[in-house]
């Protein structure tokens, strides 16, 4: 989805700054920096175990941001990722970081033919849609670009109650029941789900590199309004997760024949 206001700060401006920091720190910082907010190693490993891509398979990363999860997948499985991202600065930053093919497009209107890919994932993106209709459109597009029997992964944030206390601006969090209905309406079959909290923590070197990136971002851009706004968005999501008003899940999906 194309964003504005606080979400534009988070997904476009700060994304480009994150790429600048990662490039200056060194190659080993690029994937951890570009995975901020879109998947820890254990979550990505769990999804990849279900997707089971083979070297050379095409995998579409919908709402790819800086492309960190796609680069992680390529490094571990040999998959050929294609990134789809609506924000122009994030697209440019992903190319600078990883050199992967990047298409600037909205998740509700993917510029690919039917059945283009055997695999796809969409990580932390569904809640950025404008509401249930846009979420349904995103999931239908995800199904459309998958080949029959293709596999997909989601990382989602789900509301556990009808009214959230101080939610981040621009986000729309479905309940678990609403997500189940959206998947059914889109023609996608859920095959497994996991609570990220039950999965292993990132390894020490990953945590150290992420912390270094965070520290450097604050040093360079800590007073910038866009950075302050993005931090506030993250703080609100963190508080809702801590209170239990939101939960996160990683979900494996299958497109039936």
Coordinates of C-alpha atoms in Angstrom, one line a residue:
X1 CA 0.0 0.0 0.0
X2 CA 1.1 3.6 -0.6
X3 CA 1.4 5.4 2.6
X4 CA 1.4 9.0 3.9
X5 CA 2.1 10.8 7.1
X6 CA 3.5 8.7 9.9
X7 CA 3.6 5.5 7.8
X8 CA 5.5 7.3 5.1
X9 CA 8.1 8.3 7.6
X10 CA 8.4 4.7 8.8
X11 CA 8.4 2.8 5.5
X12 CA 10.1 5.3 3.2
X13 CA 12.3 8.0 4.8
X14 CA 13.6 6.0 7.7
X15 CA 14.1 2.9 5.4
X16 CA 16.4 4.9 3.2
X17 CA 18.4 6.2 6.3
X18 CA 18.6 2.6 7.5
X19 CA 20.2 1.6 4.2
X20 CA 22.7 4.4 4.5
X21 CA 23.7 3.3 7.9
X22 CA 24.0 -0.4 6.9
X23 CA 26.1 0.4 3.9
X24 CA 28.5 2.5 6.0
X25 CA 28.9 -0.2 8.7
X26 CA 29.7 -3.1 6.3
X27 CA 28.2 -6.0 4.4
X28 CA 27.5 -8.1 7.5
X29 CA 25.1 -5.4 8.8
X30 CA 22.9 -5.3 5.7
X31 CA 20.5 -8.2 6.2
X32 CA 20.0 -7.6 10.0
X33 CA 19.4 -3.9 9.3
X34 CA 17.0 -4.6 6.4
X35 CA 15.0 -7.1 8.5
X36 CA 14.1 -4.6 11.2
X37 CA 10.4 -5.0 11.9
X38 CA 9.9 -7.6 9.1
X39 CA 11.2 -10.9 10.5
X40 CA 13.8 -12.4 12.8
X41 CA 15.9 -15.4 11.6
X42 CA 13.8 -18.0 13.5
X43 CA 10.6 -16.6 11.9
X44 CA 12.1 -16.6 8.4
X45 CA 13.6 -20.1 8.9
X46 CA 10.2 -21.4 10.0
X47 CA 8.5 -20.0 7.0
X48 CA 11.2 -21.2 4.6
X49 CA 10.9 -24.7 6.0
X50 CA 7.3 -24.7 4.9
X51 CA 7.8 -23.0 1.6
X52 CA 10.7 -25.4 0.8
X53 CA 12.0 -23.5 -2.2
X54 CA 14.6 -25.0 -4.4
X55 CA 17.6 -23.1 -5.8
X56 CA 16.5 -20.9 -8.7
X57 CA 12.8 -20.9 -7.7
X58 CA 11.2 -17.4 -8.1
X59 CA 9.8 -16.0 -4.8
X60 CA 7.9 -12.8 -4.7
X61 CA 8.3 -10.6 -1.6
X62 CA 5.2 -8.4 -1.4
X63 CA 5.8 -5.2 0.5
X64 CA 9.5 -6.0 0.6
X65 CA 10.7 -2.8 2.2
X66 CA 14.5 -2.9 2.1
X67 CA 14.6 -6.5 1.0
X68 CA 16.3 -8.0 4.1
X69 CA 14.0 -11.1 4.4
X70 CA 14.3 -11.8 0.6
X71 CA 18.1 -11.5 0.9
X72 CA 18.1 -13.9 3.9
X73 CA 16.0 -16.4 1.9
X74 CA 18.3 -16.1 -1.1
X75 CA 21.4 -16.6 1.0
X76 CA 20.1 -19.8 2.7
X77 CA 18.1 -21.5 -0.1
X78 CA 19.3 -20.1 -3.4
X79 CA 15.8 -18.8 -4.2
X80 CA 15.6 -16.0 -6.8
X81 CA 13.6 -13.2 -5.1
X82 CA 11.6 -10.5 -6.8
X83 CA 10.8 -7.5 -4.6
X84 CA 7.6 -5.5 -4.7
X85 CA 7.5 -2.3 -2.7
X86 CA 5.3 0.8 -3.1
X87 CA 7.7 3.4 -1.6
X88 CA 10.2 4.8 -4.0
X89 CA 13.0 5.5 -1.4
X90 CA 12.7 2.0 -0.1
X91 CA 12.9 0.6 -3.6
X92 CA 16.1 2.5 -4.3
X93 CA 17.6 1.5 -1.0
X94 CA 16.9 -2.2 -1.6
X95 CA 18.7 -2.0 -4.9
X96 CA 21.7 -0.3 -3.2
X97 CA 21.8 -2.9 -0.5
X98 CA 21.2 -6.2 -2.4
X99 CA 20.9 -5.6 -6.1
X100 CA 17.8 -7.7 -6.3
X101 CA 15.0 -7.0 -8.9
X102 CA 12.6 -4.5 -7.4
X103 CA 9.3 -3.4 -8.8
X104 CA 7.5 -0.3 -7.4
X105 CA 3.9 -1.4 -7.1
X106 CA 1.0 -1.7 -4.7
X107 CA 0.2 -5.0 -3.0
X108 CA -3.4 -4.8 -4.2
X109 CA -2.4 -4.7 -7.9
X110 CA 0.7 -6.8 -8.5
X111 CA 2.3 -6.3 -11.9
X112 CA 2.7 -10.0 -12.7
X113 CA 0.9 -12.6 -14.7
X114 CA -1.2 -15.3 -13.1
X115 CA 0.9 -18.1 -11.7
X116 CA 4.2 -16.2 -12.0
X117 CA 5.9 -17.7 -8.9
X118 CA 6.0 -20.9 -7.0
X119 CA 6.6 -19.0 -3.7
X120 CA 5.7 -15.7 -2.1
X121 CA 5.6 -14.0 1.2
X122 CA 4.1 -10.9 2.8
X123 CA 5.7 -9.9 6.1
X124 CA 4.1 -7.4 8.4
X125 CA 2.3 -5.8 5.5
X126 CA -1.4 -6.8 5.8
X127 CA -2.1 -4.4 8.7
X128 CA -0.8 -1.5 6.6
X129 CA -3.8 -1.9 4.3
X130 CA -6.6 0.7 4.5
X131 CA -9.2 -1.8 5.7
X132 CA -10.7 -5.2 5.1
X133 CA -11.4 -4.6 1.4
X134 CA -7.8 -3.7 0.7
X135 CA -6.6 -6.7 2.9
X136 CA -8.9 -9.0 0.9
X137 CA -7.5 -7.5 -2.4
X138 CA -3.9 -8.1 -1.2
X139 CA -4.5 -11.7 -0.3
X140 CA -6.3 -12.3 -3.6
X141 CA -3.4 -10.9 -5.5
X142 CA -1.1 -13.1 -3.5
X143 CA -3.0 -16.1 -4.6
X144 CA -3.3 -15.0 -8.2
X145 CA 0.5 -14.7 -8.7
X146 CA 1.1 -18.1 -7.2
X147 CA 1.2 -21.2 -9.3
X148 CA -1.3 -24.0 -8.5
X149 CA 0.0 -25.8 -5.4
X150 CA 2.3 -22.7 -4.7
X151 CA 3.2 -21.9 -1.2
X152 CA 3.2 -18.6 0.7
X153 CA 4.0 -17.1 4.1
X154 CA 2.6 -14.3 6.2
X155 CA 3.8 -12.4 9.2
X156 CA 0.8 -10.7 10.7
X157 CA -0.3 -8.6 13.7
X158 CA -3.7 -9.6 15.0
X159 CA -6.1 -7.7 17.3
X160 CA -7.3 -9.6 20.3
X161 CA -10.0 -7.1 21.1
X162 CA -12.3 -4.8 19.2
X163 CA -10.9 -1.5 20.4
X164 CA -7.1 -1.0 20.8
X165 CA -5.6 1.5 23.2
X166 CA -3.5 4.1 21.3
X167 CA -3.0 2.2 18.1
X168 CA -0.4 3.4 15.5
X169 CA -1.7 5.7 12.9
X170 CA -2.7 4.2 9.5
X171 CA -2.8 0.5 10.6
X172 CA -5.8 -1.8 10.5
X173 CA -5.4 -5.0 12.5
X174 CA -7.7 -7.9 11.8
X175 CA -8.8 -10.3 14.4
X176 CA -7.8 -14.0 14.1
X177 CA -11.4 -14.8 13.0
X178 CA -11.4 -12.0 10.5
X179 CA -8.0 -13.2 9.0
X180 CA -9.4 -16.7 8.7
X181 CA -12.3 -15.4 6.7
X182 CA -10.1 -13.2 4.5
X183 CA -7.9 -16.2 3.7
X184 CA -10.9 -18.3 2.8
X185 CA -12.4 -15.6 0.6
X186 CA -9.1 -15.2 -1.1
X187 CA -8.9 -18.9 -1.9
X188 CA -5.8 -19.6 0.3
X189 CA -5.5 -22.6 2.6
X190 CA -3.7 -22.2 5.9
X191 CA -1.4 -25.2 6.6
X192 CA 0.4 -24.1 9.8
X193 CA 0.8 -21.2 12.2
X194 CA 3.3 -20.3 14.9
X195 CA 3.7 -17.8 17.7
X196 CA 7.0 -16.0 17.1
X197 CA 7.5 -15.8 20.9
X198 CA 7.8 -19.6 20.8
X199 CA 10.6 -19.6 18.3
X200 CA 14.3 -19.1 19.2
X201 CA 15.8 -15.7 19.8
X202 CA 18.1 -14.3 17.2
X203 CA 21.8 -15.3 17.5
X204 CA 24.1 -13.0 19.4
X205 CA 25.8 -11.6 16.4
X206 CA 22.5 -10.7 14.8
X207 CA 21.4 -8.9 18.0
X208 CA 24.6 -7.1 18.2
X209 CA 24.5 -5.9 14.6
X210 CA 20.8 -4.8 15.0
X211 CA 21.7 -2.9 18.1
X212 CA 24.6 -1.2 16.4
X213 CA 22.4 -0.1 13.5
X214 CA 19.8 1.3 15.9
X215 CA 22.4 3.2 17.8
X216 CA 23.9 4.7 14.7
X217 CA 20.4 5.6 13.4
X218 CA 19.7 7.5 16.6
X219 CA 23.1 9.2 16.5
X220 CA 22.6 10.4 12.9
X221 CA 18.9 11.1 12.7
X222 CA 17.5 11.0 16.3
X223 CA 16.2 14.5 16.2
X224 CA 14.7 14.3 12.7
X225 CA 10.9 14.5 12.8
X226 CA 10.5 11.5 10.5
X227 CA 12.7 9.4 12.8
X228 CA 10.8 10.5 15.9
X229 CA 7.5 9.7 14.2
X230 CA 8.7 6.2 13.1
X231 CA 9.9 5.5 16.7
X232 CA 6.5 6.5 18.0
X233 CA 4.7 4.1 15.6
X234 CA 7.0 1.3 16.7
X235 CA 6.5 2.2 20.4
X236 CA 2.7 2.0 20.0
X237 CA 2.9 -1.5 18.3
X238 CA 5.3 -2.6 21.0
X239 CA 3.0 -1.5 23.8
X240 CA 0.0 -3.2 22.2
X241 CA 2.0 -6.5 21.9
X242 CA 3.2 -6.1 25.5
X243 CA -0.4 -5.6 26.7
X244 CA -1.7 -8.5 24.7
X245 CA -4.0 -6.3 22.6
X246 CA -2.0 -7.4 19.6
X247 CA -0.4 -10.8 18.9
X248 CA 1.9 -11.7 16.0
X249 CA 1.8 -14.9 14.1
X250 CA 3.8 -16.5 11.2
X251 CA 1.5 -18.5 8.9
X252 CA 2.1 -20.9 6.1
X253 CA -0.3 -20.9 3.2
X254 CA -1.0 -23.1 0.2
X255 CA -2.8 -22.3 -3.1
X256 CA -5.0 -25.3 -3.9
X257 CA -4.9 -26.8 -7.4

